[in-house]
CSV table of C-alpha atoms in Angstrom, one decimal:
chain,number,residue,atom,x,y,z
A,1,UNK,CA,-10.4,17.5,-2.5
A,2,UNK,CA,-13.3,15.3,-1.3
A,3,UNK,CA,-10.8,12.3,-1.1
A,4,UNK,CA,-8.5,14.4,1.1
A,5,UNK,CA,-11.3,15.4,3.4
A,6,UNK,CA,-12.4,11.8,3.7
A,7,UNK,CA,-8.8,10.8,4.7
A,8,UNK,CA,-8.6,13.2,7.6
A,9,UNK,CA,-12.3,12.7,8.6
A,10,UNK,CA,-12.1,8.9,9.1
A,11,UNK,CA,-8.6,9.1,10.7
A,12,UNK,CA,-10.0,11.8,13.1
A,13,UNK,CA,-13.2,9.8,13.8
A,14,UNK,CA,-11.1,6.8,14.8
A,15,UNK,CA,-9.1,9.0,17.2
A,16,UNK,CA,-12.3,10.4,18.7
A,17,UNK,CA,-13.9,7.0,19.1
A,18,UNK,CA,-10.8,5.8,21.1
A,19,UNK,CA,-11.9,8.2,23.8
A,20,UNK,CA,-15.5,6.9,23.9
A,21,UNK,CA,-15.5,4.4,26.8
A,22,UNK,CA,-18.6,2.5,25.5
A,23,UNK,CA,-17.2,2.1,22.0
A,24,UNK,CA,-15.4,-1.3,21.4
A,25,UNK,CA,-12.1,-0.1,20.1
A,26,UNK,CA,-11.0,-3.6,19.3
A,27,UNK,CA,-13.5,-3.6,16.5
A,28,UNK,CA,-10.6,-2.6,14.3
A,29,UNK,CA,-9.8,-6.3,14.0
A,30,UNK,CA,-13.2,-6.9,12.4
A,31,UNK,CA,-12.8,-3.9,10.1
A,32,UNK,CA,-9.4,-5.2,9.0
A,33,UNK,CA,-10.9,-8.6,8.0
A,34,UNK,CA,-13.8,-6.9,6.0
A,35,UNK,CA,-11.2,-4.8,4.1
A,36,UNK,CA,-9.0,-7.7,3.3
A,37,UNK,CA,-11.6,-10.4,2.6
A,38,UNK,CA,-14.3,-8.4,0.8
A,39,UNK,CA,-13.3,-4.9,-0.3
A,40,UNK,CA,-9.9,-5.6,-1.9
A,41,UNK,CA,-11.1,-8.6,-3.9
A,42,UNK,CA,-13.9,-6.5,-5.2
A,43,UNK,CA,-11.5,-3.8,-6.4
A,44,UNK,CA,-9.3,-6.4,-8.1
A,45,UNK,CA,-12.2,-8.1,-9.9
A,46,UNK,CA,-13.4,-4.8,-11.2
A,47,UNK,CA,-10.1,-3.3,-12.6
A,48,UNK,CA,-7.9,-6.1,-13.8
A,49,UNK,CA,-10.1,-7.4,-16.6
A,50,UNK,CA,-10.0,-3.9,-18.2
A,51,UNK,CA,-6.2,-3.6,-18.5
A,52,UNK,CA,-4.6,-3.7,-22.0
A,53,UNK,CA,-1.2,-5.3,-21.7
A,54,UNK,CA,2.1,-4.3,-23.5
A,55,UNK,CA,5.8,-4.3,-22.9
A,56,UNK,CA,5.8,-0.6,-22.0
A,57,UNK,CA,3.7,-1.4,-18.9
A,58,UNK,CA,6.7,-3.2,-17.3
A,59,UNK,CA,8.0,0.1,-15.9
A,60,UNK,CA,4.9,1.1,-13.9
A,61,UNK,CA,4.2,-2.5,-12.9
A,62,UNK,CA,7.8,-3.2,-11.8
A,63,UNK,CA,8.0,-0.1,-9.6
A,64,UNK,CA,6.0,-1.8,-6.8
A,65,UNK,CA,8.1,-5.0,-6.9
A,66,UNK,CA,11.4,-3.1,-6.9
A,67,UNK,CA,10.2,-1.0,-4.0
A,68,UNK,CA,9.2,-4.0,-1.9
A,69,UNK,CA,12.4,-5.9,-2.6
A,70,UNK,CA,14.5,-2.9,-1.6
A,71,UNK,CA,12.5,-2.6,1.6
A,72,UNK,CA,12.9,-6.3,2.3
A,73,UNK,CA,16.7,-6.2,1.8
A,74,UNK,CA,17.2,-2.9,3.6
A,75,UNK,CA,15.2,-3.6,6.8
A,76,UNK,CA,16.1,-7.3,7.0
A,77,UNK,CA,19.8,-6.7,6.8
A,78,UNK,CA,19.7,-3.6,9.0
A,79,UNK,CA,17.4,-5.3,11.5
A,80,UNK,CA,19.6,-8.4,11.8
A,81,UNK,CA,22.7,-6.2,12.4
A,82,UNK,CA,20.9,-4.1,15.0
A,83,UNK,CA,19.3,-7.1,16.7
A,84,UNK,CA,15.7,-6.0,16.1
A,85,UNK,CA,12.8,-8.4,16.7
A,86,UNK,CA,11.2,-10.2,13.8
A,87,UNK,CA,8.0,-8.4,14.4
A,88,UNK,CA,9.7,-5.0,14.1
A,89,UNK,CA,11.5,-6.0,10.9
A,90,UNK,CA,8.3,-7.4,9.4
A,91,UNK,CA,6.3,-4.3,10.3
A,92,UNK,CA,8.8,-1.9,8.6
A,93,UNK,CA,9.0,-4.0,5.5
A,94,UNK,CA,5.2,-4.1,5.1
A,95,UNK,CA,4.6,-0.4,5.8
A,96,UNK,CA,7.7,1.1,4.2
A,97,UNK,CA,7.8,-1.3,1.2
A,98,UNK,CA,4.3,-0.7,-0.1
A,99,UNK,CA,2.8,2.5,-1.5
A,100,UNK,CA,-0.7,3.9,-1.1
A,101,UNK,CA,-1.1,3.8,-4.8
A,102,UNK,CA,-4.9,3.5,-5.0
A,103,UNK,CA,-7.0,5.7,-2.7
A,104,UNK,CA,-4.3,8.3,-2.1
A,105,UNK,CA,-2.7,7.8,-5.4
A,106,UNK,CA,-5.7,7.9,-7.7
A,107,UNK,CA,-7.1,11.3,-6.7
A,108,UNK,CA,-3.6,12.9,-6.6
A,109,UNK,CA,-2.6,11.5,-10.0
A,110,UNK,CA,-5.9,12.5,-11.5
A,111,UNK,CA,-5.5,16.0,-10.1
A,112,UNK,CA,-2.0,16.4,-11.5
A,113,UNK,CA,-2.1,14.5,-14.8
A,114,UNK,CA,-5.9,14.2,-15.6
A,115,UNK,CA,-8.0,11.1,-16.1
A,116,UNK,CA,-5.6,9.7,-18.7
A,117,UNK,CA,-3.0,9.5,-15.9
A,118,UNK,CA,-5.3,7.0,-14.0
A,119,UNK,CA,-4.5,4.3,-16.6
A,120,UNK,CA,-0.9,4.3,-15.5
A,121,UNK,CA,-1.9,4.7,-11.8
A,122,UNK,CA,-4.0,1.5,-12.0
A,123,UNK,CA,-1.1,-0.4,-13.5
A,124,UNK,CA,1.2,0.7,-10.7
A,125,UNK,CA,-1.4,-0.3,-8.2
A,126,UNK,CA,-3.1,-3.5,-9.4
A,127,UNK,CA,-0.6,-5.8,-11.0
A,128,UNK,CA,2.2,-4.0,-9.1
A,129,UNK,CA,1.6,-3.0,-5.5
A,130,UNK,CA,-1.6,-4.9,-5.0
A,131,UNK,CA,-0.1,-8.2,-6.2
A,132,UNK,CA,3.0,-7.6,-4.1
A,133,UNK,CA,0.9,-7.3,-0.9
A,134,UNK,CA,-1.2,-10.3,-1.9
A,135,UNK,CA,1.9,-12.5,-2.4
A,136,UNK,CA,5.2,-11.2,-0.9
A,137,UNK,CA,3.2,-9.2,1.7
A,138,UNK,CA,1.4,-12.3,3.0
A,139,UNK,CA,4.7,-14.2,2.9
A,140,UNK,CA,6.4,-11.5,5.0
A,141,UNK,CA,3.6,-11.3,7.5
A,142,UNK,CA,3.5,-15.0,8.0
A,143,UNK,CA,7.3,-15.4,8.1
A,144,UNK,CA,8.1,-12.7,10.6
A,145,UNK,CA,5.1,-13.3,12.8
A,146,UNK,CA,6.0,-17.0,13.4
A,147,UNK,CA,9.8,-16.5,13.8
A,148,UNK,CA,10.6,-19.6,11.9
A,149,UNK,CA,9.9,-20.5,8.3
A,150,UNK,CA,7.1,-22.9,7.5
A,151,UNK,CA,7.1,-22.6,3.7
A,152,UNK,CA,4.2,-25.0,3.1
A,153,UNK,CA,2.1,-23.1,5.6
A,154,UNK,CA,3.1,-19.7,4.1
A,155,UNK,CA,2.4,-21.1,0.6
A,156,UNK,CA,-1.1,-22.2,1.7
A,157,UNK,CA,-1.8,-18.7,3.1
A,158,UNK,CA,-0.8,-17.1,-0.2
A,159,UNK,CA,-2.9,-19.3,-2.4
A,160,UNK,CA,-5.9,-19.0,-0.1
A,161,UNK,CA,-5.6,-15.2,0.4
A,162,UNK,CA,-8.9,-13.9,-1.1
A,163,UNK,CA,-7.4,-10.8,-2.8
A,164,UNK,CA,-4.8,-13.1,-4.5
A,165,UNK,CA,-7.5,-15.6,-5.6
A,166,UNK,CA,-9.5,-12.8,-7.1
A,167,UNK,CA,-6.4,-11.4,-8.9
A,168,UNK,CA,-5.8,-14.8,-10.5
A,169,UNK,CA,-9.5,-15.0,-11.5
A,170,UNK,CA,-9.4,-11.4,-12.8
A,171,UNK,CA,-6.3,-12.2,-14.9
A,172,UNK,CA,-8.1,-15.2,-16.4
A,173,UNK,CA,-10.9,-12.9,-17.3
A,174,UNK,CA,-8.4,-10.5,-18.9
A,175,UNK,CA,-6.8,-13.2,-21.0
A,176,UNK,CA,-10.2,-14.4,-22.1
A,177,UNK,CA,-11.2,-10.7,-22.8
A,178,UNK,CA,-14.2,-11.2,-20.6
A,179,UNK,CA,-15.8,-8.7,-18.2
A,180,UNK,CA,-18.6,-9.2,-15.7
A,181,UNK,CA,-22.1,-7.9,-16.2
A,182,UNK,CA,-22.6,-4.2,-15.5
A,183,UNK,CA,-24.8,-4.8,-12.5
A,184,UNK,CA,-22.2,-7.0,-10.9
A,185,UNK,CA,-19.5,-4.4,-11.7
A,186,UNK,CA,-21.7,-1.8,-9.9
A,187,UNK,CA,-21.9,-4.0,-6.9
A,188,UNK,CA,-18.1,-4.6,-6.9
A,189,UNK,CA,-17.5,-0.8,-7.1
A,190,UNK,CA,-19.8,-0.2,-4.1
A,191,UNK,CA,-18.1,-2.9,-2.0
A,192,UNK,CA,-14.7,-1.6,-3.1
A,193,UNK,CA,-15.6,1.9,-2.1
A,194,UNK,CA,-15.8,0.8,1.5
A,195,UNK,CA,-12.1,0.2,1.7
A,196,UNK,CA,-11.3,3.8,2.4
A,197,UNK,CA,-13.6,4.6,5.3
A,198,UNK,CA,-13.2,1.2,7.0
A,199,UNK,CA,-9.4,1.1,6.6
A,200,UNK,CA,-8.8,4.7,7.7
A,201,UNK,CA,-11.2,4.2,10.7
A,202,UNK,CA,-9.3,1.1,11.7
A,203,UNK,CA,-6.0,3.0,11.5
A,204,UNK,CA,-7.5,5.8,13.6
A,205,UNK,CA,-8.7,3.4,16.3
A,206,UNK,CA,-5.2,2.1,16.7
A,207,UNK,CA,-3.3,5.4,16.3
A,208,UNK,CA,-1.6,6.8,19.4
A,209,UNK,CA,0.6,9.8,20.0
A,210,UNK,CA,2.6,8.7,23.0
A,211,UNK,CA,5.6,11.0,23.2
A,212,UNK,CA,7.5,8.3,25.2
A,213,UNK,CA,6.8,5.6,22.6
A,214,UNK,CA,9.8,3.6,21.6
A,215,UNK,CA,8.6,3.6,18.0
A,216,UNK,CA,9.5,7.2,17.1
A,217,UNK,CA,13.0,6.5,15.8
A,218,UNK,CA,11.6,3.6,13.7
A,219,UNK,CA,8.8,5.8,12.4
A,220,UNK,CA,11.3,8.4,11.3
A,221,UNK,CA,13.5,5.7,9.6
A,222,UNK,CA,10.5,4.0,7.9
A,223,UNK,CA,9.1,7.3,6.5
A,224,UNK,CA,12.5,8.5,5.4
A,225,UNK,CA,12.9,5.2,3.5
A,226,UNK,CA,9.4,5.3,2.0
A,227,UNK,CA,9.0,9.0,1.1
A,228,UNK,CA,12.6,10.0,0.2
A,229,UNK,CA,15.0,7.1,-0.3
A,230,UNK,CA,12.9,4.7,-2.4
A,231,UNK,CA,11.6,7.4,-4.8
A,232,UNK,CA,15.2,8.6,-5.2
A,233,UNK,CA,16.4,5.1,-6.1
A,234,UNK,CA,13.5,4.6,-8.6
A,235,UNK,CA,14.1,8.1,-10.0
A,236,UNK,CA,17.8,7.4,-10.7
A,237,UNK,CA,17.1,3.9,-12.0
A,238,UNK,CA,14.3,4.9,-14.4
A,239,UNK,CA,15.4,8.3,-15.6
A,240,UNK,CA,19.2,8.1,-15.7
A,241,UNK,CA,19.9,4.4,-16.1
A,242,UNK,CA,16.9,3.3,-18.3
A,243,UNK,CA,16.6,6.8,-19.8
A,244,UNK,CA,12.8,7.0,-19.4
A,245,UNK,CA,11.2,10.4,-19.3
A,246,UNK,CA,7.6,9.9,-20.5
A,247,UNK,CA,4.6,11.1,-18.5
A,248,UNK,CA,3.9,7.5,-17.6
A,249,UNK,CA,7.3,7.4,-15.9
A,250,UNK,CA,6.5,10.6,-14.0
A,251,UNK,CA,3.2,9.1,-12.8
A,252,UNK,CA,5.0,5.9,-11.8
A,253,UNK,CA,7.5,7.9,-9.7
A,254,UNK,CA,4.8,9.9,-8.0
A,255,UNK,CA,3.0,6.7,-7.1
A,256,UNK,CA,6.2,5.3,-5.7
A,257,UNK,CA,6.5,8.4,-3.5
A,258,UNK,CA,3.0,8.0,-2.0
A,259,UNK,CA,2.5,7.4,1.8
A,260,UNK,CA,2.6,3.8,3.1
A,261,UNK,CA,-0.2,1.5,1.9
A,262,UNK,CA,-3.1,1.1,4.3
A,263,UNK,CA,-3.5,-2.6,3.4
A,264,UNK,CA,0.1,-3.2,4.3
A,265,UNK,CA,-0.5,-1.7,7.7
A,266,UNK,CA,-3.7,-3.7,8.2
A,267,UNK,CA,-1.8,-6.9,7.2
A,268,UNK,CA,1.0,-6.1,9.8
A,269,UNK,CA,-1.7,-5.4,12.5
A,270,UNK,CA,-3.6,-8.5,11.7
A,271,UNK,CA,-0.5,-10.7,12.1
A,272,UNK,CA,0.6,-8.9,15.3
A,273,UNK,CA,3.6,-7.1,13.7
A,274,UNK,CA,3.8,-4.0,15.9
A,275,UNK,CA,0.2,-2.7,15.3
A,276,UNK,CA,1.0,0.7,17.0
A,277,UNK,CA,4.0,1.4,14.7
A,278,UNK,CA,2.1,0.3,11.6
A,279,UNK,CA,-0.8,2.7,12.4
A,280,UNK,CA,1.7,5.5,13.1
A,281,UNK,CA,3.3,4.9,9.7
A,282,UNK,CA,-0.1,5.6,8.1
A,283,UNK,CA,-1.3,8.3,10.5
A,284,UNK,CA,1.9,10.4,10.1
A,285,UNK,CA,2.9,9.2,6.7
A,286,UNK,CA,-0.2,10.5,4.9
A,287,UNK,CA,0.0,14.2,6.0
A,288,UNK,CA,3.8,14.3,5.7
A,289,UNK,CA,3.6,12.8,2.2
A,290,UNK,CA,1.7,15.8,1.0
A,291,UNK,CA,4.8,17.8,1.5
A,292,UNK,CA,7.3,15.3,0.0
A,293,UNK,CA,5.0,14.7,-3.0
A,294,UNK,CA,5.0,18.4,-3.8
A,295,UNK,CA,8.8,18.3,-3.8
A,296,UNK,CA,8.9,15.3,-6.0
A,297,UNK,CA,6.4,16.8,-8.4
A,298,UNK,CA,8.6,19.9,-8.6
A,299,UNK,CA,11.7,17.8,-9.3
A,300,UNK,CA,9.9,15.8,-12.0
A,301,UNK,CA,8.9,19.0,-13.8
A,302,UNK,CA,12.5,19.4,-15.0
A,303,UNK,CA,12.8,16.0,-16.7
């Protein structure tokens, strides 16, 4: 419950600060950089070395990759046919193709499946969704913001992206069965804990409720894809095609049905990919997802 209160508190705080004339609302750009370059690497370096790998982990890890590939194909093809701008296509891919599998996902999964469920949730989030945003997400942001492919430049952005570098380092630690000193881990946890208030405050500072906005139809499409269509595809694929019905699969499906990922929205905003729409995807996606998640949990109770 405390996590849910924090979500709405910092979103609301950002909205309130928008109306304070003396407050520099463009500070959200600085907040975005702090989240991407400090908080996310800290989270990665803390969690990845602790993961125990096996073939059964492919289903939760693969969910994030499948979701993103589906979003890329869906919005790229549809966008080209409809004549959408590159920035609009990129924004929808980054926001509708990534799940909020950590801050929103962790407390919900723990509440529904207990602490044991967090093991699966971390797998969906870290080597799954988090690596996707650090690689394919950066590629998408760079590609659609420039309008023309510069693969060498995009490759450089990926390999110099701090969260990705920390993921590689964390994987090396995992292979070597090495973990950092407890004092360093405590510091990493404290830095990583800042991702929630800073990211949500950033979203709140950018969130607008303009009834005449041209983004409403794209918001509806993006949220329909993220909260309904993608979970349905993963549900059919995992349950009926691969015949998987374990609790880990249920947790994976719930994680897939989470609201759009805050980091994806921040990445879209940082690269100038429709910042208002990306913040709307988060601001409206989080509360709406509480309803859709309840429906998915009810459906999963029958498998």
